[in-house]
mmCIF file of C-alpha atoms in Angstrom:
data_model
loop_
_atom_site.group_PDB
_atom_site.id
_atom_site.type_symbol
_atom_site.label_atom_id
_atom_site.label_comp_id
_atom_site.label_asym_id
_atom_site.label_seq_id
_atom_site.Cartn_x
_atom_site.Cartn_y
_atom_site.Cartn_z
ATOM 1 C CA MET R 7 -0.062 -0.088 0.081
ATOM 2 C CA SER R 8 1.528 3.232 -1.100
ATOM 3 C CA LYS R 9 1.928 5.763 1.663
ATOM 4 C CA ILE R 10 0.508 9.336 1.748
ATOM 5 C CA GLN R 11 3.310 11.780 0.983
ATOM 6 C CA PRO R 12 4.116 14.059 3.690
ATOM 7 C CA GLN R 13 2.492 17.356 3.781
ATOM 8 C CA THR R 14 2.999 20.659 5.508
ATOM 9 C CA LYS R 15 -0.874 21.394 6.233
ATOM 10 C CA LYS R 16 -1.255 21.496 10.083
ATOM 11 C CA ARG R 17 -4.237 22.404 12.277
ATOM 12 C CA THR R 18 -4.281 23.310 16.095
ATOM 13 C CA ILE R 19 -7.335 22.538 17.950
ATOM 14 C CA VAL R 20 -8.147 23.420 21.551
ATOM 15 C CA PHE R 21 -10.646 21.225 23.512
ATOM 16 C CA PHE R 22 -12.361 23.123 26.206
ATOM 17 C CA LEU R 23 -13.670 20.914 28.778
ATOM 18 C CA VAL R 24 -16.752 21.646 30.657
ATOM 19 C CA PRO R 25 -17.481 19.850 33.842
ATOM 20 C CA HIS R 26 -19.180 16.533 33.450
ATOM 21 C CA PHE R 27 -18.246 16.369 29.749
ATOM 22 C CA THR R 28 -18.848 12.951 27.946
ATOM 23 C CA LEU R 29 -15.604 10.869 27.573
ATOM 24 C CA LEU R 30 -16.814 9.059 24.411
ATOM 25 C CA PRO R 31 -17.239 11.823 21.917
ATOM 26 C CA PHE R 32 -14.113 13.407 23.401
ATOM 27 C CA ALA R 33 -11.997 10.430 23.044
ATOM 28 C CA GLY R 34 -13.532 9.797 19.621
ATOM 29 C CA ALA R 35 -12.381 13.225 18.098
ATOM 30 C CA ILE R 36 -8.996 12.858 19.910
ATOM 31 C CA GLU R 37 -8.197 9.358 18.615
ATOM 32 C CA THR R 38 -9.510 10.142 14.978
ATOM 33 C CA LEU R 39 -7.100 12.854 14.597
ATOM 34 C CA ARG R 40 -4.238 10.758 16.120
ATOM 35 C CA ILE R 41 -4.905 7.921 13.699
ATOM 36 C CA ALA R 42 -4.788 10.417 10.771
ATOM 37 C CA ASN R 43 -1.271 11.831 11.983
ATOM 38 C CA ARG R 44 -0.174 8.209 12.149
ATOM 39 C CA MET R 45 -1.253 7.577 8.577
ATOM 40 C CA LEU R 46 0.076 10.891 7.318
ATOM 41 C CA GLY R 47 3.425 10.285 9.002
ATOM 42 C CA TYR R 48 3.554 13.507 10.765
ATOM 43 C CA SER R 49 1.547 15.740 13.281
ATOM 44 C CA ALA R 50 -0.966 17.529 10.882
ATOM 45 C CA TYR R 51 -3.162 17.983 13.798
ATOM 46 C CA GLU R 52 -2.102 19.140 17.042
ATOM 47 C CA TRP R 53 -4.262 19.899 20.154
ATOM 48 C CA ARG R 54 -4.216 21.142 23.505
ATOM 49 C CA LEU R 55 -6.746 21.035 26.574
ATOM 50 C CA ALA R 56 -8.143 23.868 28.344
ATOM 51 C CA SER R 57 -10.486 24.537 31.290
ATOM 52 C CA VAL R 58 -11.867 27.436 33.051
ATOM 53 C CA ASP R 59 -9.200 27.639 35.893
ATOM 54 C CA GLY R 60 -6.534 25.421 34.076
ATOM 55 C CA GLN R 61 -7.193 22.637 36.584
ATOM 56 C CA LYS R 62 -8.131 19.091 36.026
ATOM 57 C CA VAL R 63 -11.934 18.577 34.713
ATOM 58 C CA TYR R 64 -14.017 15.479 35.863
ATOM 59 C CA SER R 65 -16.042 13.780 33.157
ATOM 60 C CA SER R 66 -19.383 12.473 33.717
ATOM 61 C CA SER R 67 -17.855 9.052 34.364
ATOM 62 C CA GLY R 68 -15.728 10.398 37.224
ATOM 63 C CA ILE R 69 -12.491 10.441 35.381
ATOM 64 C CA GLY R 70 -10.523 13.347 35.719
ATOM 65 C CA ILE R 71 -8.511 14.641 32.665
ATOM 66 C CA GLU R 72 -5.522 17.040 33.277
ATOM 67 C CA VAL R 73 -5.358 20.161 30.731
ATOM 68 C CA ASN R 74 -2.728 22.282 29.305
ATOM 69 C CA GLY R 75 -3.852 25.692 30.233
ATOM 70 C CA SER R 76 -6.600 28.030 31.313
ATOM 71 C CA LEU R 77 -9.326 30.155 29.573
ATOM 72 C CA ALA R 78 -7.021 33.188 30.373
ATOM 73 C CA ASP R 79 -4.071 31.322 28.403
ATOM 74 C CA GLU R 80 -6.594 30.758 25.474
ATOM 75 C CA ARG R 81 -7.771 34.460 25.426
ATOM 76 C CA ARG R 82 -4.240 35.528 25.357
ATOM 77 C CA TYR R 83 -3.106 33.189 22.802
ATOM 78 C CA LEU R 84 -5.793 34.576 20.289
ATOM 79 C CA GLY R 85 -3.672 37.655 19.623
ATOM 80 C CA GLY R 86 -0.364 35.693 19.062
ATOM 81 C CA GLU R 87 1.378 32.824 17.275
ATOM 82 C CA ASN R 88 -0.395 30.210 19.390
ATOM 83 C CA ARG R 89 -3.803 31.184 17.964
ATOM 84 C CA PRO R 90 -5.478 27.797 17.260
ATOM 85 C CA ASN R 91 -7.291 26.957 14.056
ATOM 86 C CA MET R 92 -10.278 25.449 15.953
ATOM 87 C CA ALA R 93 -12.014 25.829 19.195
ATOM 88 C CA ILE R 94 -14.206 22.769 20.545
ATOM 89 C CA VAL R 95 -16.323 22.893 23.567
ATOM 90 C CA CYS R 96 -16.632 19.467 24.998
ATOM 91 C CA SER R 97 -19.786 18.917 27.620
ATOM 92 C CA GLY R 98 -22.203 16.485 28.719
ATOM 93 C CA ILE R 99 -24.677 16.334 31.406
ATOM 94 C CA TYR R 100 -25.787 19.255 33.442
ATOM 95 C CA VAL R 101 -24.676 21.754 30.702
ATOM 96 C CA GLU R 102 -27.478 23.993 31.090
ATOM 97 C CA GLU R 103 -26.119 25.062 34.569
ATOM 98 C CA PHE R 104 -22.782 26.130 32.763
ATOM 99 C CA ASN R 105 -23.022 29.858 32.047
ATOM 100 C CA ASN R 106 -19.537 31.440 32.076
ATOM 101 C CA LYS R 107 -19.454 34.903 30.515
ATOM 102 C CA SER R 108 -15.725 34.744 30.015
ATOM 103 C CA VAL R 109 -16.006 31.664 28.024
ATOM 104 C CA ASN R 110 -18.839 33.195 26.128
ATOM 105 C CA ALA R 111 -16.496 36.130 25.399
ATOM 106 C CA TRP R 112 -13.468 33.956 24.292
ATOM 107 C CA LEU R 113 -15.824 31.919 21.866
ATOM 108 C CA ARG R 114 -17.133 35.030 20.191
ATOM 109 C CA GLU R 115 -13.757 36.571 19.975
ATOM 110 C CA ALA R 116 -12.129 33.390 18.513
ATOM 111 C CA TYR R 117 -15.053 33.327 15.998
ATOM 112 C CA ASN R 118 -14.561 36.751 14.941
ATOM 113 C CA ARG R 119 -10.865 36.136 14.496
ATOM 114 C CA ASN R 120 -11.754 33.415 12.116
ATOM 115 C CA VAL R 121 -11.104 30.528 14.278
ATOM 116 C CA ALA R 122 -13.405 27.686 13.514
ATOM 117 C CA VAL R 123 -15.587 27.010 16.806
ATOM 118 C CA GLY R 124 -17.404 23.758 17.483
ATOM 119 C CA SER R 125 -18.909 21.337 20.123
ATOM 120 C CA LEU R 126 -19.297 17.725 21.001
ATOM 121 C CA CYS R 127 -22.337 16.294 22.518
ATOM 122 C CA THR R 128 -24.321 19.207 24.295
ATOM 123 C CA GLY R 129 -21.729 21.680 23.599
ATOM 124 C CA ALA R 130 -24.105 23.354 21.131
ATOM 125 C CA HIS R 131 -25.726 24.933 24.443
ATOM 126 C CA VAL R 132 -22.547 26.770 25.258
ATOM 127 C CA LEU R 133 -22.109 28.075 21.781
ATOM 128 C CA ALA R 134 -25.792 29.274 21.674
ATOM 129 C CA GLN R 135 -25.255 31.054 25.164
ATOM 130 C CA ALA R 136 -22.204 32.870 23.348
ATOM 131 C CA GLY R 137 -24.797 33.970 20.636
ATOM 132 C CA LEU R 138 -22.961 32.124 17.970
ATOM 133 C CA LEU R 139 -25.891 29.859 16.763
ATOM 134 C CA ASN R 140 -28.568 32.679 16.027
ATOM 135 C CA GLY R 141 -29.803 31.706 12.767
ATOM 136 C CA LYS R 142 -27.166 28.947 12.210
ATOM 137 C CA ARG R 143 -27.845 25.175 11.790
ATOM 138 C CA CYS R 144 -26.557 23.055 14.522
ATOM 139 C CA ALA R 145 -26.704 19.651 16.201
ATOM 140 C CA ILE R 146 -27.251 18.310 19.619
ATOM 141 C CA HIS R 147 -27.868 15.109 21.215
ATOM 142 C CA TRP R 148 -31.568 14.040 20.643
ATOM 143 C CA GLU R 149 -32.093 13.749 24.553
ATOM 144 C CA ASN R 150 -31.333 17.538 24.904
ATOM 145 C CA LEU R 151 -32.984 18.695 21.838
ATOM 146 C CA PRO R 152 -36.331 19.698 23.450
ATOM 147 C CA GLY R 153 -34.886 21.812 26.092
ATOM 148 C CA PHE R 154 -32.406 23.366 23.470
ATOM 149 C CA SER R 155 -34.962 24.292 21.152
ATOM 150 C CA GLU R 156 -37.064 25.888 23.865
ATOM 151 C CA THR R 157 -34.299 27.775 25.367
ATOM 152 C CA PHE R 158 -32.571 28.893 22.023
ATOM 153 C CA PRO R 159 -35.219 29.243 19.347
ATOM 154 C CA GLN R 160 -33.114 31.337 17.052
ATOM 155 C CA ALA R 161 -30.831 28.532 16.636
ATOM 156 C CA GLU R 162 -31.986 26.155 13.634
ATOM 157 C CA VAL R 163 -31.381 22.813 15.673
ATOM 158 C CA TYR R 164 -31.494 19.349 14.181
ATOM 159 C CA ALA R 165 -31.305 15.732 15.178
ATOM 160 C CA ASP R 166 -28.250 15.153 12.869
ATOM 161 C CA LEU R 167 -25.042 13.376 13.828
ATOM 162 C CA TYR R 168 -23.415 16.796 13.032
ATOM 163 C CA GLU R 169 -23.896 20.123 11.230
ATOM 164 C CA VAL R 170 -21.442 22.258 9.614
ATOM 165 C CA ASP R 171 -22.426 26.037 8.805
ATOM 166 C CA GLY R 172 -19.747 28.023 7.545
ATOM 167 C CA ASN R 173 -16.947 28.170 10.514
ATOM 168 C CA LEU R 174 -19.262 26.457 13.021
ATOM 169 C CA TYR R 175 -18.867 22.603 13.696
ATOM 170 C CA THR R 176 -21.486 20.976 15.929
ATOM 171 C CA CYS R 177 -22.009 17.359 16.698
ATOM 172 C CA ALA R 178 -24.603 15.439 18.789
ATOM 173 C CA GLY R 179 -21.930 13.329 20.772
ATOM 174 C CA GLY R 180 -21.267 9.733 21.335
ATOM 175 C CA THR R 181 -19.545 8.242 18.018
ATOM 176 C CA ALA R 182 -20.707 11.176 16.014
ATOM 177 C CA SER R 183 -17.609 13.073 16.933
ATOM 178 C CA LEU R 184 -15.675 10.392 14.910
ATOM 179 C CA ASP R 185 -17.858 11.225 11.997
ATOM 180 C CA MET R 186 -17.264 15.261 12.270
ATOM 181 C CA MET R 187 -13.555 14.845 12.509
ATOM 182 C CA LEU R 188 -13.667 12.491 9.409
ATOM 183 C CA ASN R 189 -15.473 15.215 7.660
ATOM 184 C CA LEU R 190 -12.638 17.763 8.806
ATOM 185 C CA ILE R 191 -9.928 15.346 7.836
ATOM 186 C CA GLY R 192 -11.735 14.915 4.284
ATOM 187 C CA GLN R 193 -11.727 18.680 3.885
ATOM 188 C CA ASP R 194 -7.981 18.681 4.396
ATOM 189 C CA PHE R 195 -6.609 15.360 2.937
ATOM 190 C CA GLY R 196 -9.320 13.783 0.985
ATOM 191 C CA GLU R 197 -11.266 10.739 0.782
ATOM 192 C CA GLY R 198 -8.048 8.194 0.740
ATOM 193 C CA LEU R 199 -7.044 9.248 4.164
ATOM 194 C CA VAL R 200 -10.578 9.054 5.473
ATOM 195 C CA ASN R 201 -10.818 5.571 4.423
ATOM 196 C CA ARG R 202 -7.556 4.518 5.983
ATOM 197 C CA VAL R 203 -8.644 6.285 9.353
ATOM 198 C CA CYS R 204 -11.800 4.335 9.152
ATOM 199 C CA GLU R 205 -10.066 0.907 8.489
ATOM 200 C CA GLN R 206 -8.054 1.594 11.678
ATOM 201 C CA HIS R 207 -11.207 2.454 13.628
ATOM 202 C CA LEU R 208 -12.951 -0.812 12.380
ATOM 203 C CA THR R 209 -15.461 1.527 11.022
ATOM 204 C CA ASP R 210 -17.325 0.111 8.160
ATOM 205 C CA ARG R 211 -18.504 3.248 6.457
ATOM 206 C CA VAL R 212 -18.495 6.927 6.888
ATOM 207 C CA ARG R 213 -21.809 8.161 8.006
ATOM 208 C CA SER R 214 -23.204 11.500 6.696
ATOM 209 C CA ALA R 215 -24.009 14.488 8.479
ATOM 210 C CA ASN R 216 -27.727 13.860 8.291
ATOM 211 C CA ASP R 217 -27.810 10.105 9.382
ATOM 212 C CA ARG R 218 -30.223 9.571 12.073
ATOM 213 C CA GLN R 219 -29.085 9.779 15.715
ATOM 214 C CA ARG R 220 -31.570 7.316 17.025
ATOM 215 C CA LEU R 221 -32.491 3.909 16.071
ATOM 216 C CA PRO R 222 -35.517 3.775 13.533
ATOM 217 C CA LEU R 223 -38.724 3.568 15.336
ATOM 218 C CA ARG R 224 -39.209 -0.062 14.147
ATOM 219 C CA ALA R 225 -36.109 -0.960 15.959
ATOM 220 C CA ARG R 226 -36.395 1.240 18.957
ATOM 221 C CA LEU R 227 -40.092 0.177 19.752
ATOM 222 C CA GLY R 228 -39.883 -3.462 18.317
ATOM 223 C CA VAL R 229 -43.270 -2.614 16.061
ATOM 224 C CA GLN R 230 -43.498 -3.930 12.694
ATOM 225 C CA ASN R 231 -46.826 -2.528 11.677
ATOM 226 C CA SER R 232 -46.212 0.244 9.306
ATOM 227 C CA LYS R 233 -49.481 2.022 10.093
ATOM 228 C CA VAL R 234 -48.722 1.952 13.886
ATOM 229 C CA LEU R 235 -45.365 3.542 13.002
ATOM 230 C CA GLN R 236 -46.887 6.215 10.636
ATOM 231 C CA ILE R 237 -49.236 7.231 13.430
ATOM 232 C CA ILE R 238 -46.483 7.411 16.163
ATOM 233 C CA GLU R 239 -44.382 9.376 13.921
ATOM 234 C CA LEU R 240 -47.329 11.729 13.435
ATOM 235 C CA MET R 241 -47.840 12.003 16.909
ATOM 236 C CA GLU R 242 -44.186 12.938 17.825
ATOM 237 C CA ALA R 243 -44.406 15.733 15.487
ATOM 238 C CA ASN R 244 -47.338 17.434 16.901
ATOM 239 C CA LEU R 245 -46.849 17.308 20.937
ATOM 240 C CA ALA R 246 -47.397 21.145 21.397
ATOM 241 C CA GLU R 247 -50.702 20.895 19.639
ATOM 242 C CA PRO R 248 -51.729 17.425 19.940
ATOM 243 C CA LEU R 249 -54.002 16.100 16.903
ATOM 244 C CA SER R 250 -57.393 14.629 17.547
ATOM 245 C CA LEU R 251 -57.899 10.768 17.057
ATOM 246 C CA LEU R 252 -60.348 11.644 14.173
ATOM 247 C CA GLU R 253 -57.630 13.912 12.691
ATOM 248 C CA ILE R 254 -55.016 11.084 13.105
ATOM 249 C CA ALA R 255 -57.466 8.487 11.563
ATOM 250 C CA ASP R 256 -57.998 10.789 8.420
ATOM 251 C CA ASP R 257 -54.289 11.132 8.117
ATOM 252 C CA ALA R 258 -53.583 7.316 8.173
ATOM 253 C CA GLY R 259 -56.593 6.442 6.188
ATOM 254 C CA LEU R 260 -57.938 4.200 8.977
ATOM 255 C CA SER R 261 -61.080 4.340 11.024
ATOM 256 C CA ARG R 262 -60.800 5.357 15.039
ATOM 257 C CA ARG R 263 -61.847 1.763 15.872
ATOM 258 C CA GLN R 264 -59.049 0.393 13.658
ATOM 259 C CA ILE R 265 -56.468 2.613 15.386
ATOM 260 C CA GLU R 266 -57.785 1.604 18.672
ATOM 261 C CA ARG R 267 -57.426 -2.063 17.987
ATOM 262 C CA LEU R 268 -53.881 -1.833 16.339
ATOM 263 C CA PHE R 269 -52.592 0.118 19.323
ATOM 264 C CA ARG R 270 -54.080 -2.220 21.769
ATOM 265 C CA GLN R 271 -52.387 -5.305 19.836
ATOM 266 C CA GLU R 272 -49.029 -3.537 19.115
ATOM 267 C CA MET R 273 -48.425 -0.992 22.143
ATOM 268 C CA GLY R 274 -50.622 -2.488 25.063
ATOM 269 C CA ARG R 275 -52.515 0.773 25.396
ATOM 270 C CA SER R 276 -54.888 2.965 23.642
ATOM 271 C CA PRO R 277 -53.619 5.579 21.240
ATOM 272 C CA ALA R 278 -54.679 8.429 23.494
ATOM 273 C CA ARG R 279 -52.802 6.752 26.323
ATOM 274 C CA TYR R 280 -49.683 6.297 24.068
ATOM 275 C CA TYR R 281 -49.979 10.065 22.928
ATOM 276 C CA LEU R 282 -50.202 11.358 26.601
ATOM 277 C CA GLU R 283 -47.036 9.277 27.419
ATOM 278 C CA ILE R 284 -44.939 10.732 24.938
ATOM 279 C CA ARG R 285 -45.999 14.377 25.455
ATOM 280 C CA LEU R 286 -45.239 13.757 29.218
ATOM 281 C CA ASP R 287 -41.980 12.353 28.417
ATOM 282 C CA ARG R 288 -41.156 15.557 26.324
ATOM 283 C CA ALA R 289 -42.179 17.546 29.421
ATOM 284 C CA ARG R 290 -39.845 15.505 31.672
ATOM 285 C CA HIS R 291 -36.894 16.521 29.332
ATOM 286 C CA LEU R 292 -37.933 20.113 29.392
ATOM 287 C CA LEU R 293 -38.184 20.224 33.245
ATOM 288 C CA VAL R 294 -34.789 18.608 33.589
ATOM 289 C CA GLN R 295 -32.824 20.413 30.929
ATOM 290 C CA SER R 296 -34.457 24.042 31.137
ATOM 291 C CA SER R 297 -35.357 26.629 33.647
ATOM 292 C CA MET R 298 -38.814 27.173 31.855
ATOM 293 C CA PRO R 299 -41.591 27.834 34.149
ATOM 294 C CA VAL R 300 -43.836 24.394 34.839
ATOM 295 C CA VAL R 301 -46.858 26.473 33.126
ATOM 296 C CA GLU R 302 -44.806 26.860 30.023
ATOM 297 C CA VAL R 303 -43.674 23.503 29.934
ATOM 298 C CA ALA R 304 -47.215 22.363 30.178
ATOM 299 C CA VAL R 305 -48.131 24.619 27.272
ATOM 300 C CA ALA R 306 -45.158 23.443 25.065
ATOM 301 C CA CYS R 307 -46.383 19.775 25.618
ATOM 302 C CA GLY R 308 -50.030 20.396 24.574
ATOM 303 C CA PHE R 309 -51.756 20.737 28.115
ATOM 304 C CA VAL R 310 -54.448 23.252 28.357
ATOM 305 C CA SER R 311 -53.652 24.010 32.108
ATOM 306 C CA ALA R 312 -50.830 23.567 34.510
ATOM 307 C CA SER R 313 -53.296 21.788 36.900
ATOM 308 C CA HIS R 314 -54.185 19.078 34.337
ATOM 309 C CA PHE R 315 -50.470 18.549 33.512
ATOM 310 C CA SER R 316 -49.518 18.232 37.020
ATOM 311 C CA LYS R 317 -52.222 15.474 37.813
ATOM 312 C CA CYS R 318 -51.165 13.615 34.385
ATOM 313 C CA TYR R 319 -47.640 13.805 35.342
ATOM 314 C CA ARG R 320 -48.108 12.697 38.841
ATOM 315 C CA GLU R 321 -50.194 9.846 37.538
ATOM 316 C CA LEU R 322 -47.410 8.610 35.343
ATOM 317 C CA TYR R 323 -44.168 9.380 37.461
ATOM 318 C CA ASN R 324 -45.454 9.465 40.979
ATOM 319 C CA ARG R 325 -44.195 12.998 41.589
ATOM 320 C CA SER R 326 -45.190 16.369 40.715
ATOM 321 C CA PRO R 327 -43.453 18.507 38.040
ATOM 322 C CA GLN R 328 -42.247 20.603 40.843
ATOM 323 C CA GLN R 329 -40.752 17.651 42.807
ATOM 324 C CA GLU R 330 -38.954 16.366 39.517
ATOM 325 C CA ARG R 331 -37.402 19.650 39.089
ATOM 326 C CA ALA R 332 -36.292 19.976 42.959
ATOM 327 C CA GLU R 333 -34.933 16.497 42.732
ATOM 328 C CA ARG R 334 -32.894 17.303 39.602
ATOM 329 C CA LYS R 335 -31.575 20.233 41.398
ATOM 330 C CA LEU R 336 -30.683 18.239 44.489
ATOM 331 C CA THR R 337 -28.910 15.735 42.312
ATOM 332 C CA MET R 338 -26.862 18.130 40.524
ATOM 333 C CA SER R 339 -25.966 19.980 43.740
ATOM 334 C CA SER R 340 -24.551 16.739 45.432
ATOM 335 C CA ASN R 341 -22.852 15.756 42.314
ATOM 336 C CA ARG R 342 -20.683 19.022 41.586
ATOM 337 C CA THR R 343 -17.804 17.800 43.378
ATOM 338 C CA GLY R 344 -18.429 14.145 43.353
ATOM 339 C CA VAL R 345 -18.539 11.200 40.785
ATOM 340 C CA VAL R 346 -21.234 11.254 38.186
ATOM 341 C CA VAL R 347 -22.256 7.867 36.602
#
């Protein structure tokens, strides 16, 4: 096999670690770049790690990572020869509690100085706080998408693996960081190197940016009936303003009785009950991922009143929406300096 000839193209990337960042996308991004360097025979990609104070940062699995410098160092580097080509925010759970004005200012300054800015997993939340995603396409982990879209309506968020909008790179986390880095490597060195990196990763294909994050409904729910899947997709697309069973039946080309029978057979519950449960599941995500008032969460999930919402929520989860949020805050408080798994 012929070797790729040495080249002089280089990129320096800063990975900024937010407390409770997720290890998998972080490691996937770094390892993809390392393998590319190995295949090239020189360090085309160099990286350094940074945190707010220059101290070790603990991931969501409790593993601490030493960094190379602080935010103050990185802000100083922007005006000199150590200016990076790219800055990537790595975060994970509890990202909605991270709001640092100095980090926001650094990201804006980096972007304005033509430094590419990116994020892994939930890092789009930090980019949006800095005002960089207004009117921009971005990706975030599917579990955080409801809260993100409600908090940052100006951002065009998608449940894609990753998004590249100009000089902004965002990915959904997990193994999607590998795909986003492969996209970057492809831009720099072409498809040949991408294929060689994939072979080292034991990856059988390069996924496109808009490949789905989650398993298809058929696999996720274990349901084979195409009509039931069609109806569930329709429900999931209409959570804020729920459709009536008559409207659903008309769209599916079935009678109400047929739909009732299908859902009893395939889902073990009525369509109305299933619809209620997925609306409450969205509400639960909003409660734990955003600071929206309970009444606004209720409206966003198609409930006509906060009292009806609270009643339904308690029946399903054995706690009120207020208790859900209080327990979340208590968990976050107890885990700020401890191990989170």
